[in-house]
PDB file of C-alpha atoms in Angstrom:
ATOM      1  CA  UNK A 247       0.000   0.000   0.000  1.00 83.00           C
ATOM      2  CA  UNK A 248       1.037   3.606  -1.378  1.00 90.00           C
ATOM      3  CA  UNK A 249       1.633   5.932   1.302  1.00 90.00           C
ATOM      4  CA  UNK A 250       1.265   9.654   0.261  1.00 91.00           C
ATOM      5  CA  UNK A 251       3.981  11.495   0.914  1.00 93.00           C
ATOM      6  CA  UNK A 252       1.195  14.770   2.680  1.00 94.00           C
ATOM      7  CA  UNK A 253       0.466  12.392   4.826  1.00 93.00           C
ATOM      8  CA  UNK A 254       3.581  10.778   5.874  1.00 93.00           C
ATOM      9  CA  UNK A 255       4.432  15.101   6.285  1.00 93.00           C
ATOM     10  CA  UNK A 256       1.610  15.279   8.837  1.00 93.00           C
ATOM     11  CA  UNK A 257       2.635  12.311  10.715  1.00 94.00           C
ATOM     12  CA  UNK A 258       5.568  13.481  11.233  1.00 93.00           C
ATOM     13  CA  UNK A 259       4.709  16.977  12.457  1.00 94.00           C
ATOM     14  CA  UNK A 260       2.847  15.121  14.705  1.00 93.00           C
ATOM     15  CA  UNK A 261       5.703  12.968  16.076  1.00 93.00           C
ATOM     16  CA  UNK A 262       7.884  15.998  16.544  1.00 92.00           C
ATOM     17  CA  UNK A 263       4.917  17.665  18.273  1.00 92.00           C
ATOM     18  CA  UNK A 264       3.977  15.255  20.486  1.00 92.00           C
ATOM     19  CA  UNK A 265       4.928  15.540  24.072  1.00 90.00           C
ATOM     20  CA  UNK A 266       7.030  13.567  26.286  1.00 87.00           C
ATOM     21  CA  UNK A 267       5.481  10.416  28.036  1.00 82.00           C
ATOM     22  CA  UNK A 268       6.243  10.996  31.841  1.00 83.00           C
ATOM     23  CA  UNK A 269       8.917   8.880  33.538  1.00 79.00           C
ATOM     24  CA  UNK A 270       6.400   7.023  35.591  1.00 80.00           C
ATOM     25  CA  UNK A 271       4.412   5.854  32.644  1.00 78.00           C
ATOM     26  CA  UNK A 272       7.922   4.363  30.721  1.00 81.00           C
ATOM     27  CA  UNK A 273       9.209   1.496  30.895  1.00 87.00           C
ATOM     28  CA  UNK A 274      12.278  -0.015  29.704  1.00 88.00           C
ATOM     29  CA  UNK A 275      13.521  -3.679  29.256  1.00 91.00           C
ATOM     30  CA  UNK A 276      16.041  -5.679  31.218  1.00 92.00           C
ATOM     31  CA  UNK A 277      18.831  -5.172  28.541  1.00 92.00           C
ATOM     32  CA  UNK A 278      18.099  -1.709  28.499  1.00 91.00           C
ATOM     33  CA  UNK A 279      18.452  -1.470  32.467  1.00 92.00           C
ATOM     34  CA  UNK A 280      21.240  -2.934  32.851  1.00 92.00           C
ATOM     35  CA  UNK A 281      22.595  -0.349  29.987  1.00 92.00           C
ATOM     36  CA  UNK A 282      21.222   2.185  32.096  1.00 90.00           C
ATOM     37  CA  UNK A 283      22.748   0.735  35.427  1.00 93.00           C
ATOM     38  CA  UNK A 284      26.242  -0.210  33.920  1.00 93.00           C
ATOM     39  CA  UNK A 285      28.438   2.613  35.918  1.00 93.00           C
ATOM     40  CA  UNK A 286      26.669   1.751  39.155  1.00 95.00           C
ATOM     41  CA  UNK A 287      27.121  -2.104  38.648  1.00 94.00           C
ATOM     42  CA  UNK A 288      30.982  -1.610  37.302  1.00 94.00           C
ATOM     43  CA  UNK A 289      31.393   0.618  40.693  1.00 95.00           C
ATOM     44  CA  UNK A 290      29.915  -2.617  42.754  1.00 94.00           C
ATOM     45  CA  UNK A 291      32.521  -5.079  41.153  1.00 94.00           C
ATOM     46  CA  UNK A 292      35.244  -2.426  42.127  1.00 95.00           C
ATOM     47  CA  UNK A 293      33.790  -2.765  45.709  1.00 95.00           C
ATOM     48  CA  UNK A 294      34.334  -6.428  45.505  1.00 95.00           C
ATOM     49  CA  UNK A 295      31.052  -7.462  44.596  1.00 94.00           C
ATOM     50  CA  UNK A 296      30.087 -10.669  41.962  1.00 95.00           C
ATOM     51  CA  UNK A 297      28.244 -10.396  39.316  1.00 94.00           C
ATOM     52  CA  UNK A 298      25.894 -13.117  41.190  1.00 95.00           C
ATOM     53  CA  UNK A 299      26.190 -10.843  44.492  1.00 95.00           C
ATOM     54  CA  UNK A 300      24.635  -8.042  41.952  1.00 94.00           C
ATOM     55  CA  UNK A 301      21.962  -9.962  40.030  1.00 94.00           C
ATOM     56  CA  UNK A 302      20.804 -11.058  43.468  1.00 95.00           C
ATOM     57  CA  UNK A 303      20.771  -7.064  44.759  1.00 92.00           C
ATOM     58  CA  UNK A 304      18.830  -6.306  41.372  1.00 94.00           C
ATOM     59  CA  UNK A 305      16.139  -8.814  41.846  1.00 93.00           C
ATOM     60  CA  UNK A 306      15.733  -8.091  45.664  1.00 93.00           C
ATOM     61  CA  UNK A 307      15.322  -4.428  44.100  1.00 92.00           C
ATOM     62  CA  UNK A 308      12.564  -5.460  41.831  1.00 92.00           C
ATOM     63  CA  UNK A 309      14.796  -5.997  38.860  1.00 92.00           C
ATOM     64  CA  UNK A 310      14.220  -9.971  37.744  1.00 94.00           C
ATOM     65  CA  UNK A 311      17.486 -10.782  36.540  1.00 93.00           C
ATOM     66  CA  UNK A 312      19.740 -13.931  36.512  1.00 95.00           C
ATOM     67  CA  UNK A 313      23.703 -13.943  36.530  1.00 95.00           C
ATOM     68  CA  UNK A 314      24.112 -15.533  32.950  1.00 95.00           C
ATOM     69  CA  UNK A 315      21.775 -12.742  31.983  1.00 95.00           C
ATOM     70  CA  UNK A 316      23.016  -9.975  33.681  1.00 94.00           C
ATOM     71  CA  UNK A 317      26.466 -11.156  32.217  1.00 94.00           C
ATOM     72  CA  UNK A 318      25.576 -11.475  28.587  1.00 94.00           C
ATOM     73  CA  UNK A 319      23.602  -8.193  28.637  1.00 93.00           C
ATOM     74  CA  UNK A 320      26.869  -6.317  30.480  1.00 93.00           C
ATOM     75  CA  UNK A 321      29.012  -7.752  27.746  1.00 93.00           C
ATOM     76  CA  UNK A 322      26.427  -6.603  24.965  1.00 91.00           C
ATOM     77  CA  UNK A 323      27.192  -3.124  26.350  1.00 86.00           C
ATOM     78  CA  UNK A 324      30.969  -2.807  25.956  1.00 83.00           C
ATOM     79  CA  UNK A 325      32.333  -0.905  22.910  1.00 80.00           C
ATOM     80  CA  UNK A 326      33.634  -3.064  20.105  1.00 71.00           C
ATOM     81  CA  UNK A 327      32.860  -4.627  17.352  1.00 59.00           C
ATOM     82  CA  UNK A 328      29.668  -4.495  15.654  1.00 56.00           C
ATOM     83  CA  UNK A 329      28.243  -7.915  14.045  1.00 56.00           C
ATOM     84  CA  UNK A 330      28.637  -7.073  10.841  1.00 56.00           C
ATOM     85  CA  UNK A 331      32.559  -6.389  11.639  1.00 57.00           C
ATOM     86  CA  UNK A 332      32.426  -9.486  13.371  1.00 55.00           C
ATOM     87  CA  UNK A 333      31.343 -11.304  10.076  1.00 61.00           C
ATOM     88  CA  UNK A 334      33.081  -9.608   8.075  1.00 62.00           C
ATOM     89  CA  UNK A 335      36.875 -10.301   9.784  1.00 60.00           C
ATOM     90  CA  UNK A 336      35.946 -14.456   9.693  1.00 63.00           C
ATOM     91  CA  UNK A 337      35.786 -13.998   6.192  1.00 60.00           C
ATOM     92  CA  UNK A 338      38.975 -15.275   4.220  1.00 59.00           C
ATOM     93  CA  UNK A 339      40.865 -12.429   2.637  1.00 58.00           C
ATOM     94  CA  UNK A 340      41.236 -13.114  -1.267  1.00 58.00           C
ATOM     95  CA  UNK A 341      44.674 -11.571  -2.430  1.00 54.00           C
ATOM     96  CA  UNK A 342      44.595  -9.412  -5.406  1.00 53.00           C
ATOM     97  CA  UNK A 343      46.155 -11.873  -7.476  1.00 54.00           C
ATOM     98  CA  UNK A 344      43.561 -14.376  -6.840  1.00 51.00           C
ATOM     99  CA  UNK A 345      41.162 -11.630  -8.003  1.00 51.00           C
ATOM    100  CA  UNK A 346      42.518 -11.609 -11.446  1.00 52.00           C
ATOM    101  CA  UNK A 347      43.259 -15.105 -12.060  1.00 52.00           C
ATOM    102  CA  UNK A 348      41.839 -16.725 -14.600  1.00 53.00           C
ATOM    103  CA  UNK A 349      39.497 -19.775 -14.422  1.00 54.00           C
ATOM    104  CA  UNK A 350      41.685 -22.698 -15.216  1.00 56.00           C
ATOM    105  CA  UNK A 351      40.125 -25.026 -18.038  1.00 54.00           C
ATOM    106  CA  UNK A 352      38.231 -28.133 -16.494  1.00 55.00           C
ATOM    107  CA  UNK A 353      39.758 -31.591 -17.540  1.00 53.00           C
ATOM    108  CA  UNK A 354      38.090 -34.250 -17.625  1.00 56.00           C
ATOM    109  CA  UNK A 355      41.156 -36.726 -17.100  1.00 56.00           C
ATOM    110  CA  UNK A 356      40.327 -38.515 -13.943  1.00 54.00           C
ATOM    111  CA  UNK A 357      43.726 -39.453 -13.104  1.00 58.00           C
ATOM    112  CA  UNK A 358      44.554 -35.541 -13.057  1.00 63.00           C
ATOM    113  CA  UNK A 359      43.663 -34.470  -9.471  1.00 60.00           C
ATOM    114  CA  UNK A 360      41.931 -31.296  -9.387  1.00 58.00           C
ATOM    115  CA  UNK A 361      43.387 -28.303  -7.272  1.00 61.00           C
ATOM    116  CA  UNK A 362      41.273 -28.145  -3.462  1.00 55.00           C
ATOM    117  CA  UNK A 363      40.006 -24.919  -2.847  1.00 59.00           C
ATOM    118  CA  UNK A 364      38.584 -23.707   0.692  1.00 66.00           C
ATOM    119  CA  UNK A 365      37.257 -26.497   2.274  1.00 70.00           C
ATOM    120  CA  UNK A 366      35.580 -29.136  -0.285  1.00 65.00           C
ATOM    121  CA  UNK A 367      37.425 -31.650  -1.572  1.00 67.00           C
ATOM    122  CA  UNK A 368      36.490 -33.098  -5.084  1.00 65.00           C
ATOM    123  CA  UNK A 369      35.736 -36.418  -4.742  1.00 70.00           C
ATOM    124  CA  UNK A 370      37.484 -39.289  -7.387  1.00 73.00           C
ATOM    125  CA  UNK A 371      34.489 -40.140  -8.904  1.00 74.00           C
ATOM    126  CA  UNK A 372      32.780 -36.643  -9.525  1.00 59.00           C
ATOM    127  CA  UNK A 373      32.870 -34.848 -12.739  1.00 63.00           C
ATOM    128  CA  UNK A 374      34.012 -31.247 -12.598  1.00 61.00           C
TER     129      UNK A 374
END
């Protein structure tokens, strides 16, 4: 469905317009807590506190939270790499000269073992 572009104008007039929802009435999500409550958590393990000793405080406090949770979620916070870097630096780097090889003719002498490339091996019996 087509949206016209005077309308998506008044939405967003609207959006920019609209006022903000009072703290009481937010709410935010576990990940997003512990995001919130990183310094004060960090300052706890400085005091000699575990993270188990903390996700024990938090749910005492009203904040659910288990210690593989509250782990994962503090670890999801630290500056680094983003996923797609992540992906992208398992990749195998392909030299330039592999770039502009050319594709070598395919035989189809049998006894002539073909060259293995990455991780699959041609078997005997296949044709190439």
């Amino acid at each position: 469905m087509a949206i016209k572009l005077e309308t998506l104008e008044a939405v967003r007039e609207k959006m920019k317009s609209a006022p903000e929802v009072a703290k009481e009435k937010r709410t935010v999500s576990k990940q997003e807590s512990i995001k919130e409550l990183k310094r004060e958590i960090e300052a706890m393990q400085k005091k000699g506190y575990t993270l188990d000793d903390i996700a024990k405080f938090m749910t005492d406090g009203g904040i659910q939270i288990t210690t593989p949770t509250l782990k994962s979620y503090l670890q999801r916070t630290k500056p680094g790499k983003t996923t797609t870097q992540r992906k992208e630096s398992k990749k195998p780097e392909i030299s330039a000269e592999s770039k502009t090889e050319t594709p070598q003719k395919k035989t189809t002498d049998k006894a002539q073992q073909p060259e293995i490339k990455g991780r699959f091996k041609v078997n005997e019996d296949s044709e190439i």
